[in-house]
């Protein structure tokens, strides 16, 4: 009991401390959003109710019933969800054309307010063919390098802007507490302090020194709040255990674990925040006035706008119109209504007319949205609203690939290295490589790559698989052979088996068991049967249960979901770069240990949070 009281006191104190630093930052005038309040007031004063509701509406571009809906519904924003490509394919050119084609419609409206176009650029501009795909957040967390995280997000912003798009639904500042959750890899860490440390740099990377810079992209901290704290078994989604479930913790715990990333993001000037699907003690976050208005806007002083998650308001209550009212009155400013936008628009107009939603709430929402649009320079009549061909050279550039490669090598965590198996000599006569993730760019990139759930195989152009990287790294006289099942290793000096997960994303990535699959285990066994030292590389979105591989393998490296630049893996394997990565999640021995964290009474994982060998 006493320990509990002390813990509560400590966490209140640390939250107050964080709040203190936030307030001094705003007092110091670092909040870049409040610069055009008089103009905004004048504009809001001129707007009709319909024009205001239009600004609060975000349809999915592929679900627009007619492009003229952008004009007729005064649409303020559009999104491309994880699977929403331009009709003509998803080349760089197709994306630029799509953006331009949609943006021109706003010029036909009375007020000509430009669209904010949002996309899930969560590890690079990952929906677009040929983009540089960076490691997912879990790997960036292991780098523990805020400067590098900022560089990664800056490069992402440059690739996004090259297609004209100005808004990334990133960074995800979730603090996953149970790695069975399929979104674990979207989080930097299970440790709130590390998430706090990396969230600010991520926002700064995307938004640049000022939102008005041509290469800046509006960031969106998500998913507010407690998305990573849901209790196993509380999800109502088919097949999921945790995703969109209920976070059952008291307010002090919610603040201690799940809030610090948002405080850091707000401190860094984040312009948008996405309320979450999950509930907090039974109430959907997207309909919670306590969370959205009292804590986020009033207490933390967030001055940007809130964008709901994809169809998230539908889950607040079965009656759609009532759900719209609850969410807007709770403080939601813009609603992601992929398909139901006409219905939502009609409902919200009616709800204001009949007094259920006060006009003051609508004005507050529109003011916040316009505040961001002004801060981004979008309201500047001289700004070219269309994509700029001059920015094309940034897309998929060698400079960005280099940043990604650095991120990969700093994210690798060496878990075991018996008998100095690593680093591998480049002139070794023959290396045999095996495993399903050795030669698969899609598996290396994971979910949210080209497709929403990701896909195995040659999903994107450019990039290097781990096998190709090994081949490039060895000396000219050395031989690299490959068999997926690890057979045929006899005669080689060393084996490398690349095992792990296949791509998945939200809703479909929750798992009961994180054991390595049979195919992986057999590949390691086959390789070991050749009587050679074996290095196991785990490519996965979370720690996996290694079982007897812990003893069988001579060396083990966690490579997470490194993205397109597999050469970064070889940099560490062959000693061109000394490993520095440290676990951003505890690595359990078995499923029975889950969930378990540093500070728990029987914390005894295979590898602890912060673990990582050097050589
Ligand atoms: C996800 C968000 C994402 C949104 C738009 C939702 O399903 O939860 O993270 O930003 O879709 O694609």
XYZ file of C-alpha atoms and ligand atoms in Angstrom:
627
model
C 0.000 0.000 0.000
C 2.748 2.356 1.093
C 4.798 1.553 -2.032
C 1.713 2.317 -4.065
C 1.294 5.694 -2.390
C 4.931 6.564 -2.982
C 4.671 5.458 -6.606
C 1.577 7.621 -7.081
C 3.307 10.607 -5.497
C 6.340 10.094 -7.694
C 4.286 9.884 -10.826
C 2.232 12.984 -9.978
C 5.497 14.788 -9.275
C 7.032 13.715 -12.555
C 3.931 14.719 -14.502
C 3.954 18.106 -12.781
C 7.602 18.416 -13.624
C 6.883 17.656 -17.284
C 3.993 20.080 -17.218
C 6.307 22.680 -15.779
C 8.738 22.316 -18.627
C 5.879 22.501 -21.107
C 4.554 25.701 -19.612
C 7.918 27.390 -19.538
C 8.351 26.490 -23.214
C 5.067 28.156 -24.145
C 5.851 31.104 -21.925
C 9.130 31.403 -23.774
C 7.020 31.863 -26.922
C 8.075 28.687 -28.708
C 4.521 27.788 -29.636
C 4.517 28.655 -33.344
C 0.810 28.295 -33.957
C -0.604 31.506 -32.528
C 0.438 34.008 -35.137
C -2.635 34.802 -37.199
C -5.452 34.913 -34.661
C -6.960 38.199 -35.907
C -7.117 37.039 -39.528
C -8.569 33.705 -38.443
C -11.278 35.410 -36.399
C -12.229 37.536 -39.377
C -12.345 34.525 -41.692
C -14.373 32.386 -39.281
C -16.770 35.330 -38.980
C -17.393 35.183 -42.726
C -17.932 31.440 -42.952
C -21.314 29.749 -43.258
C -22.098 26.801 -40.987
C -21.682 24.480 -43.986
C -18.265 25.908 -44.808
C -17.219 25.405 -41.213
C -18.432 21.807 -41.062
C -16.642 21.170 -44.364
C -13.342 22.181 -42.743
C -14.052 19.605 -40.052
C -14.560 16.799 -42.575
C -11.879 14.403 -43.827
C -13.033 11.846 -46.433
C -10.832 9.127 -47.911
C -9.784 10.216 -51.410
C -10.617 6.845 -52.941
C -14.131 6.953 -51.452
C -15.083 10.358 -52.866
C -18.348 9.746 -54.670
C -17.489 12.562 -57.034
C -14.522 14.921 -57.090
C -16.942 17.856 -57.057
C -17.841 16.766 -53.504
C -14.664 18.615 -52.494
C -16.387 21.825 -53.581
C -19.947 20.947 -52.650
C -19.060 19.839 -49.113
C -16.309 22.485 -48.677
C -14.002 19.629 -47.723
C -11.075 20.834 -45.602
C -8.960 17.704 -45.719
C -8.526 14.353 -47.441
C -6.599 11.262 -46.530
C -5.095 8.262 -48.166
C -5.441 5.302 -45.827
C -2.925 2.450 -45.864
C -4.366 0.836 -49.005
C -5.485 3.927 -50.875
C -3.326 4.425 -53.941
C -3.972 6.677 -56.901
C -6.179 4.921 -59.473
C -3.334 4.897 -61.974
C -0.962 2.972 -59.676
C 1.357 4.098 -56.941
C 4.370 5.508 -58.677
C 5.812 8.803 -57.491
C 4.282 10.575 -60.522
C 0.855 9.062 -59.905
C 0.887 10.397 -56.330
C 1.865 13.896 -57.432
C -0.879 13.916 -60.030
C -3.429 12.679 -57.511
C -2.540 15.400 -55.040
C -2.684 18.138 -57.680
C -5.922 16.847 -59.189
C -7.658 16.981 -55.799
C -6.153 20.239 -54.568
C -7.331 22.239 -57.614
C -10.935 21.667 -56.604
C -10.571 23.901 -53.552
C -9.786 26.776 -55.884
C -13.352 26.545 -57.147
C -14.849 27.251 -53.711
C -15.852 30.698 -52.451
C -13.132 30.912 -49.799
C -10.484 28.851 -51.622
C -9.152 27.290 -48.422
C -6.586 24.653 -49.448
C -6.918 21.008 -48.510
C -4.690 19.411 -45.941
C -3.769 16.023 -47.377
C -2.867 13.389 -44.800
C -1.098 10.055 -45.182
C 0.484 7.395 -42.968
C 4.114 8.242 -43.626
C 5.097 6.288 -40.531
C 8.514 4.979 -41.595
C 9.290 7.056 -44.641
C 6.761 7.898 -47.364
C 5.938 4.229 -47.175
C 2.882 4.050 -49.436
C 4.800 5.173 -52.506
C 6.847 2.876 -54.754
C 10.543 3.709 -54.628
C 10.424 5.645 -51.334
C 13.175 5.019 -48.809
C 11.638 2.880 -46.083
C 13.179 3.559 -42.671
C 13.187 1.214 -39.675
C 9.907 1.112 -37.791
C 9.868 2.991 -34.482
C 10.777 -0.049 -32.386
C 14.190 -0.079 -34.075
C 14.616 3.682 -33.785
C 13.932 3.293 -30.069
C 16.932 0.966 -29.795
C 19.195 3.611 -31.370
C 18.357 5.895 -28.438
C 19.634 8.638 -30.705
C 17.335 11.697 -30.778
C 19.431 13.454 -33.444
C 19.148 10.464 -35.734
C 15.390 10.210 -35.193
C 15.088 13.866 -36.186
C 17.143 13.224 -39.344
C 14.976 10.223 -40.269
C 11.796 12.278 -39.919
C 13.312 15.203 -41.834
C 14.118 12.892 -44.718
C 10.583 11.487 -44.502
C 9.162 15.017 -44.655
C 11.223 15.755 -47.768
C 9.932 12.644 -49.519
C 6.343 13.428 -48.535
C 6.582 17.048 -49.713
C 8.035 15.895 -53.022
C 4.589 14.423 -53.787
C 2.818 17.622 -52.687
C 1.345 16.019 -49.552
C 1.716 18.147 -46.396
C 0.571 16.017 -43.469
C 1.924 12.769 -41.969
C -0.087 10.781 -39.423
C 3.109 10.435 -37.413
C 4.855 10.125 -35.037
C 3.142 7.331 -33.184
C 4.078 8.017 -29.557
C 2.388 4.944 -28.176
C 3.972 3.164 -25.203
C 3.121 -0.516 -25.795
C 2.877 -2.463 -22.564
C 2.064 -5.869 -24.030
C 4.038 -7.080 -27.033
C 1.238 -9.405 -28.107
C -0.259 -6.203 -29.542
C 0.144 -6.013 -33.321
C 1.111 -2.348 -33.209
C 4.050 -2.841 -30.851
C 6.551 -1.955 -33.584
C 4.916 1.450 -34.074
C 6.130 2.445 -30.621
C 9.651 3.571 -29.781
C 9.617 1.758 -26.466
C 7.728 0.256 -23.554
C 9.515 2.872 -21.463
C 7.718 6.237 -21.223
C 10.995 8.090 -20.619
C 12.471 6.866 -23.908
C 9.258 7.648 -25.787
C 9.327 11.142 -24.309
C 12.943 11.601 -25.351
C 12.338 10.642 -28.983
C 8.889 12.176 -29.571
C 10.041 15.804 -29.661
C 12.832 15.157 -32.200
C 10.390 13.171 -34.352
C 7.979 16.122 -34.428
C 10.795 18.580 -35.133
C 12.059 16.418 -37.966
C 8.679 16.406 -39.678
C 7.710 19.999 -38.968
C 11.175 21.549 -39.386
C 12.094 24.829 -37.718
C 8.801 26.276 -38.883
C 5.658 24.728 -40.321
C 5.752 27.328 -43.078
C 8.997 26.037 -44.589
C 8.391 24.454 -47.995
C 9.820 21.128 -46.815
C 7.831 20.950 -43.587
C 5.108 18.441 -43.044
C 2.440 18.743 -40.380
C 3.051 16.065 -37.738
C 0.322 14.168 -35.881
C 1.085 12.572 -32.523
C -1.037 9.437 -32.141
C -3.068 7.693 -30.715
C -4.207 9.766 -27.783
C -4.142 8.172 -25.268
C -3.356 4.790 -23.795
C -3.495 2.835 -27.085
C -0.571 0.724 -25.895
C -2.098 -0.002 -22.504
C -5.122 -2.072 -23.455
C -5.818 -5.187 -21.445
C -5.521 -8.568 -23.202
C -8.968 -9.831 -24.140
C -10.729 -6.463 -24.190
C -10.755 -5.952 -27.951
C -14.072 -6.341 -29.711
C -12.371 -6.738 -33.078
C -12.543 -10.114 -34.772
C -9.361 -12.071 -34.053
C -7.726 -9.309 -31.997
C -6.992 -9.426 -28.278
C -5.681 -5.974 -27.523
C -6.106 -3.700 -30.532
C -8.688 -0.967 -29.886
C -9.405 -2.524 -26.487
C -9.775 -0.992 -23.036
C -6.977 0.582 -21.022
C -7.919 -0.120 -17.433
C -5.680 2.080 -15.327
C -6.213 4.940 -12.936
C -5.499 8.468 -14.079
C -2.138 8.668 -12.343
C -0.941 5.576 -14.222
C -2.343 6.838 -17.516
C -0.415 10.067 -17.024
C 2.787 8.354 -15.935
C 2.974 5.842 -18.772
C 1.009 7.174 -21.699
C 1.097 10.977 -21.472
C 4.787 11.983 -21.514
C 5.175 11.481 -25.293
C 2.338 13.932 -25.931
C 3.794 16.508 -23.580
C 7.092 16.314 -25.477
C 5.271 16.506 -28.828
C 3.285 19.559 -27.729
C 6.480 21.114 -26.440
C 7.988 20.624 -29.881
C 4.980 22.408 -31.429
C 3.055 19.464 -32.863
C 0.141 20.844 -34.889
C -2.215 17.869 -34.769
C -2.994 14.960 -32.473
C -5.057 11.853 -33.257
C -7.396 10.626 -30.525
C -7.400 6.872 -30.266
C -9.740 3.975 -30.910
C -9.130 2.542 -27.469
C -11.250 3.124 -24.415
C -10.076 4.297 -21.050
C -11.941 2.441 -18.312
C -14.831 1.764 -20.652
C -15.129 5.175 -22.329
C -13.850 5.607 -25.884
C -10.995 8.114 -25.959
C -12.550 9.687 -29.057
C -15.622 10.609 -27.062
C -13.970 11.619 -23.796
C -14.238 15.269 -22.824
C -11.961 14.599 -19.866
C -9.148 13.474 -22.183
C -9.653 15.691 -25.225
C -10.727 18.978 -23.719
C -9.836 19.003 -20.044
C -6.448 17.307 -20.186
C -5.176 17.895 -23.712
C -6.493 21.327 -24.555
C -7.072 23.031 -21.205
C -4.388 21.529 -19.007
C -1.626 20.850 -21.539
C -2.519 23.904 -23.590
C -2.546 22.110 -26.973
C -3.416 24.755 -29.567
C -3.463 22.661 -32.747
C -6.378 20.466 -33.806
C -7.564 16.925 -33.170
C -8.212 14.504 -36.026
C -10.196 11.402 -35.156
C -8.919 7.995 -36.211
C -10.360 6.122 -39.224
C -14.062 5.543 -38.504
C -13.240 5.819 -34.803
C -16.338 7.767 -33.921
C -18.527 4.909 -35.194
C -17.497 2.883 -32.150
C -18.511 5.496 -29.570
C -22.163 4.479 -29.603
C -24.348 2.624 -32.131
C -26.417 5.689 -33.089
C -24.154 7.480 -35.564
C -25.591 10.955 -35.156
C -25.317 10.674 -31.394
C -21.708 9.503 -31.776
C -20.917 12.576 -33.880
C -22.411 14.825 -31.199
C -20.527 13.110 -28.374
C -17.196 13.307 -30.152
C -17.458 16.928 -31.315
C -18.732 18.040 -27.918
C -15.874 16.136 -26.280
C -13.443 18.272 -28.294
C -12.813 16.501 -31.618
C -12.007 19.097 -34.273
C -11.774 17.181 -37.536
C -13.272 13.790 -38.197
C -11.734 11.085 -40.359
C -14.871 9.892 -42.094
C -13.475 7.833 -44.937
C -16.750 6.758 -46.550
C -19.580 8.268 -44.472
C -18.625 11.866 -45.028
C -21.928 12.985 -46.588
C -23.896 11.536 -43.672
C -21.530 13.010 -41.071
C -21.669 16.431 -42.729
C -25.477 16.413 -42.805
C -25.687 15.179 -39.198
C -23.278 17.751 -37.860
C -25.019 20.643 -39.644
C -28.327 19.464 -38.127
C -26.806 18.984 -34.669
C -25.651 22.589 -34.677
C -28.985 23.849 -35.964
C -30.908 22.034 -33.229
C -28.502 23.211 -30.531
C -27.034 19.802 -29.611
C -23.577 21.023 -30.628
C -22.977 24.672 -29.757
C -21.706 27.006 -32.472
C -18.892 28.015 -30.095
C -17.522 24.439 -30.291
C -17.642 24.537 -34.104
C -15.877 27.903 -34.121
C -13.209 26.567 -31.783
C -12.649 23.543 -34.041
C -12.459 25.622 -37.221
C -10.190 28.185 -35.560
C -7.784 25.393 -34.603
C -7.783 23.915 -38.105
C -7.261 27.315 -39.735
C -4.565 28.151 -37.190
C -2.567 25.224 -38.485
C -3.303 26.044 -42.122
C -2.119 29.624 -41.563
C 0.979 28.499 -39.662
C 1.801 26.203 -42.578
C 1.579 29.103 -45.001
C -1.267 27.375 -46.857
C -3.419 30.493 -46.654
C -0.775 32.587 -48.366
C -2.268 33.546 -51.737
C 1.213 33.541 -53.305
C 2.002 30.003 -52.256
C 1.939 27.393 -54.984
C -0.566 24.897 -53.628
C 0.362 22.232 -56.156
C 3.297 19.830 -55.959
C 6.656 21.308 -56.872
C 8.638 19.330 -59.497
C 11.852 20.815 -58.107
C 11.427 18.689 -54.976
C 11.406 15.418 -56.932
C 15.147 14.881 -56.515
C 14.653 14.354 -52.770
C 12.458 11.330 -53.313
C 14.266 8.009 -52.766
C 17.567 9.896 -52.879
C 20.979 8.379 -52.046
C 21.253 10.833 -49.115
C 18.035 9.476 -47.634
C 19.173 5.889 -48.183
C 22.334 6.735 -46.276
C 20.342 8.113 -43.326
C 18.207 4.970 -43.345
C 21.310 2.772 -43.419
C 22.702 4.611 -40.409
C 19.374 4.145 -38.619
C 19.455 0.414 -39.391
C 22.942 -0.159 -38.057
C 22.290 1.850 -34.892
C 19.022 -0.015 -34.300
C 20.556 -3.502 -34.317
C 20.857 -5.129 -30.903
C 23.377 -7.918 -30.391
C 21.768 -10.352 -27.941
C 24.344 -13.127 -27.909
C 27.890 -13.462 -29.216
C 29.590 -16.640 -27.994
C 33.213 -17.147 -28.900
C 33.356 -13.838 -30.732
C 31.362 -15.208 -33.649
C 30.760 -11.574 -34.549
C 32.109 -9.576 -36.272
C 32.513 -11.880 -39.274
C 35.731 -11.679 -41.249
C 34.987 -10.400 -44.750
C 37.405 -12.862 -46.317
C 35.743 -15.969 -44.913
C 35.822 -18.563 -47.703
C 32.109 -19.362 -47.695
C 29.018 -18.223 -45.800
C 25.745 -20.082 -46.114
C 22.634 -17.933 -45.601
C 19.165 -19.285 -44.819
C 15.779 -18.296 -43.426
C 12.566 -16.847 -44.850
C 13.524 -13.249 -44.049
C 16.990 -13.304 -45.620
C 15.955 -12.307 -49.117
C 12.628 -10.549 -48.724
C 12.317 -6.762 -48.823
C 8.634 -6.955 -47.910
C 9.279 -8.963 -44.729
C 12.130 -6.616 -43.878
C 9.842 -3.575 -44.142
C 6.858 -5.017 -42.261
C 3.362 -3.505 -42.128
C 2.487 -0.030 -43.415
C 4.643 -0.585 -46.502
C 2.997 -0.070 -49.907
C -0.020 -1.912 -48.467
C -1.728 -1.256 -45.154
C -0.774 -4.686 -43.773
C 2.495 -4.864 -45.734
C 3.306 -7.835 -47.949
C 6.078 -10.384 -48.481
C 8.227 -10.184 -51.595
C 9.503 -7.415 -53.828
C 6.963 -4.883 -52.650
C 8.897 -1.740 -53.345
C 11.557 -0.710 -55.788
C 15.062 0.120 -54.605
C 16.626 -1.120 -51.404
C 18.751 -4.101 -50.458
C 17.757 -7.365 -48.843
C 19.934 -8.718 -46.035
C 21.176 -11.493 -48.344
C 22.140 -8.964 -51.046
C 23.843 -6.843 -48.389
C 25.914 -9.810 -47.170
C 26.962 -10.551 -50.754
C 28.057 -6.937 -51.207
C 29.961 -6.849 -47.932
C 32.255 -9.884 -48.335
C 35.629 -9.805 -50.081
C 35.749 -10.655 -53.759
C 37.107 -14.185 -53.208
C 34.424 -15.154 -50.662
C 31.398 -17.195 -51.579
C 27.859 -16.586 -50.288
C 25.359 -19.389 -50.870
C 21.666 -19.382 -49.967
C 18.868 -21.823 -49.278
C 15.710 -20.700 -47.506
C 15.548 -23.866 -45.395
C 19.212 -23.697 -44.406
C 20.039 -27.019 -46.082
C 23.296 -27.470 -47.963
C 25.486 -25.613 -45.487
C 28.119 -28.359 -45.321
C 31.534 -27.000 -46.202
C 30.665 -23.403 -45.298
C 32.665 -21.711 -42.538
C 29.658 -19.910 -41.049
C 25.871 -19.888 -41.272
C 23.517 -16.911 -41.034
C 19.806 -17.613 -40.587
C 17.350 -14.721 -40.903
C 14.113 -15.615 -39.115
C 11.169 -13.773 -37.599
C 7.773 -12.432 -38.590
C 5.933 -11.758 -41.823
C 4.216 -8.377 -42.301
C 1.079 -7.380 -40.421
C -0.410 -4.189 -39.065
C -3.207 -3.072 -36.755
C -6.211 -5.339 -36.170
C -4.500 -8.375 -37.682
C -1.170 -8.415 -35.855
C -2.275 -9.412 -32.343
C -0.802 -12.791 -31.376
C -1.296 -15.382 -28.624
C 2.060 -16.884 -29.304
C 5.285 -15.189 -30.293
C 7.239 -18.396 -30.726
C 9.392 -18.589 -33.839
C 7.534 -20.656 -36.416
C 8.452 -24.179 -37.455
C 10.051 -23.017 -40.681
C 12.426 -20.752 -38.730
C 13.327 -23.379 -36.180
C 14.013 -25.945 -38.880
C 16.205 -23.521 -40.825
C 18.350 -23.008 -37.709
C 18.470 -26.762 -37.021
C 19.448 -27.525 -40.613
C 22.195 -24.956 -40.549
C 23.494 -26.173 -37.205
C 23.577 -29.741 -38.555
C 26.499 -28.691 -40.777
C 28.544 -28.272 -37.604
C 29.348 -24.606 -38.212
C 28.884 -21.495 -36.065
C 25.456 -20.007 -36.689
C 24.350 -16.388 -36.438
C 20.584 -15.914 -36.075
C 19.120 -12.578 -37.145
C 15.590 -11.898 -35.961
C 13.562 -9.648 -38.276
C 10.377 -8.889 -36.352
C 8.093 -6.195 -35.073
C 8.649 -7.219 -31.429
C 10.727 -9.568 -29.316
C 10.053 -13.218 -30.191
C 10.203 -16.260 -27.949
C 13.514 -17.803 -28.932
C 13.148 -21.140 -27.121
C 16.145 -23.425 -27.624
C 17.606 -21.086 -30.237
C 19.029 -19.149 -27.300
C 21.390 -22.077 -26.757
C 21.629 -23.411 -30.317
C 22.736 -20.171 -31.949
C 26.273 -18.914 -31.466
C 25.240 -15.330 -32.006
C 21.821 -13.638 -32.065
C 21.004 -10.190 -33.426
C 17.656 -8.393 -33.243
C 17.220 -6.394 -36.458
C 13.535 -5.376 -35.950
C 11.900 -4.180 -39.161
C 14.833 -2.405 -40.777
C 13.129 -1.248 -44.000
C 14.752 -1.031 -47.394
C 18.358 -0.432 -46.384
C 19.562 -3.925 -45.483
C 23.163 -2.859 -45.980
C 23.016 -1.422 -42.461
C 22.659 -4.994 -41.130
C 25.831 -6.079 -42.932
C 27.664 -3.005 -41.574
C 27.297 -4.439 -38.070
C 27.732 -8.128 -38.944
C 31.090 -7.502 -40.629
C 32.340 -4.992 -38.074
C 32.329 -1.840 -40.223
C 30.179 -0.415 -37.495
C 30.444 -1.403 -33.833
C 27.019 -2.271 -32.404
C 25.459 0.365 -30.150
C 21.762 -0.624 -30.090
C 20.074 -1.276 -26.748
C 16.722 -2.994 -26.282
C 13.784 -0.598 -26.143
C 11.559 -3.490 -25.002
C 12.103 -6.300 -22.509
C 12.693 -9.607 -24.308
C 10.687 -12.370 -22.584
C 11.731 -15.998 -22.081
C 8.233 -17.338 -22.656
C 4.653 -16.216 -23.138
C 3.824 -16.802 -19.471
C 5.958 -13.791 -18.581
C 3.775 -11.361 -20.548
C 3.184 -8.582 -19.832
C 6.221 -7.836 -17.724
C 8.294 -4.708 -17.195
C 11.263 -3.329 -15.396
C 10.245 -2.634 -11.823
C 7.767 -5.550 -11.645
C 8.367 -7.824 -8.673
C 9.291 -10.910 -10.729
C 10.913 -9.169 -13.689
C 13.167 -11.837 -15.176
C 13.160 -11.631 -18.975
C 15.601 -13.364 -21.298
C 17.126 -9.947 -22.023
C 16.286 -6.848 -20.023
C 15.203 -3.453 -21.277
C 18.409 -1.613 -22.216
C 20.381 -4.806 -22.920
C 22.761 -4.921 -25.896
C 26.238 -6.380 -26.377
C 29.163 -4.535 -27.926
C 32.260 -5.577 -29.843
C -4.909 3.845 -37.809
C -4.141 5.159 -37.801
C -3.992 5.694 -39.196
C -5.351 5.792 -39.850
C -5.315 6.345 -41.266
C -6.158 3.907 -38.648
O -6.729 2.651 -38.832
O -5.231 3.497 -36.493
O -2.902 4.982 -37.195
O -3.359 6.941 -39.158
O -5.924 4.498 -39.898
O -4.848 5.437 -42.177
